């Protein structure tokens, strides 16, 4: 078994090599980061700003319907998490059922508010999608494909997945923020590189 001194020496050597690598590639990393932001920005804007007013109005209604109705589900779980853990989480045979009861309640409560206000709405839709997917699995595991037990879960799950795929629409804080994001400006290194590039001057022969 290796002694602690050898392990510490190896860890220090690896940390030094990593630091030297990042110092040597600092300029390329900054340029790659700017290029990555330039590649991501149009796609982020397309995700949040692609809808027209009528489609955005429909997405707003869907966000409000799911968010307002899901709030009380999260509040009920957090009001008595032990009872929810014993009734639902225990049937999934998951470890630490009380922890997952709190996680489900917090996800539904915070995710609902994120959808209502349209701020970090994809995260809110993802949180509700996760809890509803587990709920659908729990219903199928305990009661089979019973339409009366699955219909509400399926509606919440389908609506949250739709919001996750399409975005929150124009009537959201997310869209307002993304609309005001400008294209990243070139760094000082980019400006120096552009200044060193030769300039082609056209001379008209008379």
XYZ file of N, CA and C in Angstrom, residues 28-163:
408
model
N -5.838 30.423 -25.680
C -6.703 29.582 -26.511
C -7.999 29.255 -25.808
N -7.939 29.087 -24.460
C -9.171 28.807 -23.732
C -10.118 29.994 -23.776
N -9.576 31.218 -23.640
C -10.436 32.398 -23.690
C -11.077 32.552 -25.066
N -10.287 32.284 -26.124
C -10.849 32.376 -27.472
C -11.896 31.293 -27.699
N -11.624 30.075 -27.198
C -12.591 28.990 -27.347
C -13.862 29.302 -26.577
N -13.726 29.958 -25.413
C -14.908 30.308 -24.636
C -15.761 31.327 -25.378
N -15.107 32.340 -25.976
C -15.841 33.334 -26.760
C -16.529 32.675 -27.952
N -15.814 31.739 -28.601
C -16.413 31.031 -29.740
C -17.601 30.184 -29.294
N -17.468 29.555 -28.109
C -18.574 28.743 -27.596
C -19.797 29.599 -27.298
N -19.575 30.767 -26.666
C -20.694 31.670 -26.384
C -21.329 32.156 -27.680
N -20.481 32.472 -28.672
C -21.021 32.906 -29.956
C -21.835 31.828 -30.647
N -21.480 30.561 -30.415
C -22.244 29.452 -31.002
C -23.531 29.193 -30.231
N -23.481 29.352 -28.899
C -24.648 29.056 -28.077
C -25.705 30.146 -28.137
N -25.275 31.409 -28.236
C -26.211 32.521 -28.122
C -27.345 32.472 -29.144
N -27.079 32.242 -30.441
C -28.215 32.167 -31.384
C -29.177 31.027 -31.066
N -28.650 29.932 -30.562
C -29.512 28.795 -30.231
C -30.347 29.066 -28.984
N -29.752 29.762 -28.010
C -30.522 30.145 -26.825
C -31.642 31.105 -27.202
N -31.328 32.083 -28.057
C -32.354 33.029 -28.491
C -33.440 32.328 -29.303
N -33.040 31.360 -30.134
C -34.041 30.634 -30.918
C -34.965 29.830 -30.018
N -34.434 29.312 -28.907
C -35.254 28.516 -27.984
C -36.268 29.390 -27.249
N -35.836 30.554 -26.782
C -36.703 31.399 -25.969
C -37.545 32.376 -26.778
N -37.127 32.723 -27.992
C -37.795 33.791 -28.742
C -38.423 33.314 -30.045
N -38.546 32.013 -30.240
C -39.012 31.520 -31.533
C -40.530 31.598 -31.695
N -41.274 31.746 -30.599
C -42.727 31.678 -30.682
C -43.305 33.041 -31.072
N -44.485 33.002 -31.726
C -45.203 34.242 -31.995
C -46.118 34.566 -30.814
N -46.871 35.645 -30.931
C -47.667 36.109 -29.798
C -48.762 35.116 -29.421
N -49.432 34.537 -30.407
C -50.522 33.606 -30.101
C -49.981 32.322 -29.470
N -48.877 31.789 -30.011
C -48.276 30.597 -29.416
C -47.761 30.889 -28.014
N -47.184 32.077 -27.817
C -46.689 32.447 -26.495
C -47.832 32.596 -25.500
N -48.989 33.102 -25.969
C -50.155 33.197 -25.089
C -50.610 31.804 -24.659
N -50.589 30.851 -25.590
C -50.938 29.475 -25.233
C -49.958 28.871 -24.248
N -48.669 29.142 -24.442
C -47.664 28.635 -23.505
C -47.810 29.286 -22.133
N -48.193 30.569 -22.106
C -48.423 31.228 -20.830
C -49.574 30.573 -20.072
N -50.668 30.280 -20.777
C -51.800 29.608 -20.133
C -51.404 28.229 -19.622
N -50.605 27.510 -20.400
C -50.158 26.186 -19.975
C -49.256 26.289 -18.751
N -48.353 27.277 -18.750
C -47.478 27.474 -17.584
C -48.275 27.799 -16.330
N -49.254 28.691 -16.476
C -50.069 29.072 -15.321
C -50.906 27.901 -14.822
N -51.477 27.132 -15.744
C -52.316 26.002 -15.340
C -51.499 24.962 -14.575
N -50.349 24.598 -15.122
C -49.519 23.592 -14.451
C -48.947 24.150 -13.154
N -48.431 25.385 -13.205
C -47.798 25.947 -12.024
C -48.761 26.139 -10.867
N -49.921 26.738 -11.137
C -50.884 27.011 -10.062
C -51.430 25.711 -9.470
N -51.708 24.722 -10.321
C -52.266 23.476 -9.825
C -51.233 22.616 -9.095
N -49.947 22.755 -9.471
C -48.916 21.922 -8.853
C -48.445 22.473 -7.520
N -48.734 23.745 -7.228
C -48.252 24.331 -5.979
C -48.789 23.565 -4.769
N -50.089 23.266 -4.786
C -50.663 22.634 -3.600
C -50.163 21.206 -3.437
N -49.765 20.550 -4.531
C -49.179 19.206 -4.405
C -47.855 19.284 -3.646
N -47.028 20.272 -3.995
C -45.780 20.432 -3.275
C -46.001 20.819 -1.826
N -46.992 21.690 -1.558
C -47.276 22.096 -0.184
C -47.777 20.919 0.656
N -48.590 20.054 0.058
C -49.084 18.887 0.788
C -47.936 17.945 1.165
N -47.004 17.760 0.254
C -45.871 16.870 0.559
C -45.013 17.453 1.675
N -44.761 18.751 1.633
C -43.912 19.370 2.642
C -44.633 19.555 3.972
N -45.972 19.572 3.959
C -46.725 19.693 5.205
C -46.582 18.436 6.056
N -46.518 17.259 5.425
C -46.330 16.002 6.156
C -45.445 15.079 5.318
N -44.157 15.358 5.246
C -43.271 14.548 4.387
C -43.161 13.096 4.838
N -43.273 12.854 6.148
C -43.162 11.470 6.616
C -44.321 10.621 6.115
N -45.516 11.193 6.124
C -46.681 10.448 5.628
C -46.546 10.165 4.131
N -46.057 11.147 3.352
C -45.854 10.922 1.922
C -44.778 9.883 1.688
N -43.719 9.926 2.504
C -42.649 8.942 2.357
C -43.164 7.538 2.649
N -43.985 7.388 3.691
C -44.498 6.057 4.043
C -45.517 5.545 3.031
N -46.289 6.460 2.454
C -47.374 6.037 1.565
C -46.902 5.794 0.139
N -46.065 6.683 -0.389
C -45.706 6.619 -1.796
C -44.252 6.224 -2.034
N -43.325 6.894 -1.356
C -41.916 6.642 -1.646
C -41.510 5.243 -1.215
N -42.064 4.758 -0.105
C -41.696 3.425 0.378
C -42.067 2.333 -0.619
N -43.130 2.549 -1.385
C -43.544 1.536 -2.362
C -42.561 1.414 -3.514
N -41.704 2.419 -3.707
C -40.688 2.367 -4.763
C -39.407 1.692 -4.297
N -39.339 1.373 -2.992
C -38.175 0.702 -2.404
C -36.893 1.516 -2.620
N -37.018 2.827 -2.507
C -35.861 3.702 -2.615
C -35.228 3.903 -1.248
N -33.911 4.072 -1.192
C -33.283 4.396 0.095
C -33.608 5.830 0.501
N -33.579 6.068 1.800
C -33.839 7.404 2.345
C -35.160 7.972 1.826
N -36.284 7.318 2.112
C -37.571 7.797 1.577
C -37.935 9.208 2.036
N -37.549 9.590 3.261
C -37.871 10.929 3.729
C -37.141 11.987 2.906
N -35.909 11.698 2.517
C -35.156 12.626 1.682
C -35.847 12.828 0.338
N -36.288 11.746 -0.277
C -36.959 11.858 -1.570
C -38.325 12.521 -1.437
N -38.964 12.388 -0.278
C -40.226 13.088 -0.062
C -39.997 14.597 -0.044
N -38.961 15.035 0.674
C -38.618 16.456 0.673
C -38.217 16.923 -0.727
N -37.434 16.108 -1.432
C -36.990 16.485 -2.778
C -38.168 16.652 -3.718
N -39.156 15.751 -3.625
C -40.333 15.852 -4.491
C -41.146 17.102 -4.165
N -41.358 17.365 -2.873
C -42.138 18.538 -2.496
C -41.466 19.842 -2.886
N -40.161 19.940 -2.650
C -39.441 21.165 -3.009
C -39.400 21.342 -4.519
N -39.201 20.256 -5.264
C -39.162 20.343 -6.729
C -40.486 20.842 -7.283
N -41.585 20.314 -6.758
C -42.892 20.739 -7.254
C -43.208 22.179 -6.854
N -42.842 22.570 -5.634
C -43.155 23.917 -5.174
C -42.328 24.966 -5.918
N -41.010 24.775 -5.971
C -40.146 25.744 -6.648
C -40.365 25.692 -8.158
N -40.507 24.496 -8.708
C -40.745 24.374 -10.143
C -42.020 25.066 -10.582
N -43.038 25.030 -9.742
C -44.298 25.703 -10.076
C -44.108 27.212 -10.168
N -43.405 27.801 -9.199
C -43.184 29.244 -9.229
C -42.300 29.643 -10.401
N -41.328 28.818 -10.746
C -40.484 29.127 -11.904
C -41.307 29.145 -13.188
N -42.247 28.235 -13.305
C -43.105 28.212 -14.494
C -44.072 29.395 -14.508
N -44.615 29.732 -13.361
C -45.593 30.825 -13.316
C -44.960 32.139 -13.763
N -43.794 32.445 -13.233
C -43.135 33.702 -13.580
C -42.296 33.598 -14.850
N -42.048 32.401 -15.320
C -41.259 32.242 -16.527
C -39.807 32.611 -16.324
N -39.260 32.363 -15.143
C -37.854 32.616 -14.865
C -37.179 31.265 -14.620
N -36.119 30.987 -15.380
C -35.512 29.649 -15.391
C -36.598 28.596 -15.615
N -37.500 28.913 -16.530
C -38.646 28.034 -16.782
C -38.241 26.626 -17.220
N -37.188 26.441 -18.039
C -36.796 25.063 -18.370
C -36.433 24.238 -17.143
N -35.804 24.865 -16.141
C -35.479 24.133 -14.913
C -36.757 23.774 -14.153
N -37.712 24.705 -14.125
C -38.984 24.399 -13.490
C -39.718 23.271 -14.193
N -39.735 23.306 -15.525
C -40.378 22.227 -16.287
C -39.655 20.907 -16.070
N -38.327 20.958 -15.984
C -37.557 19.732 -15.756
C -37.835 19.160 -14.369
N -37.966 20.022 -13.363
C -38.255 19.554 -12.005
C -39.608 18.852 -11.946
N -40.617 19.463 -12.554
C -41.948 18.854 -12.529
C -41.988 17.601 -13.399
N -41.263 17.610 -14.509
C -41.189 16.407 -15.340
C -40.605 15.244 -14.554
N -39.544 15.512 -13.787
C -38.932 14.447 -12.996
C -39.872 13.875 -11.952
N -40.552 14.745 -11.201
C -41.462 14.247 -10.164
C -42.660 13.518 -10.769
N -43.187 14.014 -11.890
C -44.322 13.362 -12.506
C -43.948 12.044 -13.166
N -42.735 11.947 -13.679
C -42.280 10.669 -14.240
C -42.195 9.610 -13.144
N -41.660 9.985 -11.987
C -41.598 9.050 -10.857
C -43.000 8.717 -10.371
N -43.890 9.720 -10.339
C -45.266 9.467 -9.913
C -45.973 8.512 -10.864
N -45.754 8.692 -12.173
C -46.367 7.770 -13.137
C -45.848 6.350 -12.940
N -44.553 6.227 -12.708
C -43.978 4.899 -12.461
C -44.565 4.279 -11.191
N -44.747 5.094 -10.150
C -45.307 4.583 -8.901
C -46.749 4.126 -9.088
N -47.533 4.887 -9.859
C -48.927 4.497 -10.117
C -48.989 3.197 -10.908
N -48.140 3.061 -11.912
C -48.135 1.831 -12.720
C -47.665 0.645 -11.888
N -46.674 0.876 -11.020
C -46.134 -0.206 -10.200
C -47.147 -0.723 -9.196
N -47.939 0.175 -8.628
C -48.878 -0.231 -7.576
C -50.282 -0.539 -8.090
N -50.716 0.171 -9.138
C -52.087 -0.020 -9.599
C -52.239 -0.443 -11.037
N -51.108 -0.652 -11.732
C -51.194 -1.027 -13.135
C -51.583 0.172 -13.994
N -51.989 -0.122 -15.224
C -52.368 0.949 -16.156
C -53.835 1.331 -15.939
N -54.084 1.921 -14.782
C -55.429 2.368 -14.427
C -55.584 3.812 -14.873
N -56.477 4.075 -15.809
C -56.618 5.394 -16.393
C -57.020 6.430 -15.348
N -57.808 6.014 -14.342
C -58.277 6.967 -13.350
C -57.153 7.382 -12.401
N -56.142 6.562 -12.261
C -55.008 6.938 -11.437
C -53.912 7.641 -12.207
N -53.896 7.413 -13.523
C -52.808 7.949 -14.341
C -53.160 9.226 -15.086
N -54.453 9.527 -15.233
C -54.815 10.625 -16.125
C -54.256 11.970 -15.668
N -54.347 12.282 -14.382
C -53.851 13.566 -13.897
C -52.329 13.640 -13.999
N -51.672 12.545 -13.634
C -50.209 12.506 -13.736
C -49.765 12.649 -15.186
N -50.490 11.985 -16.100
C -50.134 12.055 -17.515
C -50.307 13.471 -18.065
N -51.342 14.182 -17.615
C -51.545 15.557 -18.075
C -50.425 16.468 -17.586
N -50.075 16.357 -16.312
C -48.966 17.155 -15.791
C -47.653 16.801 -16.490
N -47.426 15.516 -16.686
C -46.182 15.069 -17.320
C -46.104 15.539 -18.763
N -47.186 15.392 -19.510
C -47.189 15.839 -20.898
C -47.032 17.342 -21.027
N -47.705 18.096 -20.147
C -47.579 19.548 -20.208
C -46.192 20.031 -19.855
N -45.573 19.442 -18.836
C -44.227 19.872 -18.445
C -43.194 19.496 -19.499
N -43.353 18.335 -20.130
C -42.436 17.960 -21.208
C -42.597 18.901 -22.395
N -43.833 19.277 -22.696
C -44.065 20.219 -23.804
C -43.393 21.558 -23.534
N -43.508 22.063 -22.318
C -42.844 23.325 -21.968
C -41.326 23.188 -22.007
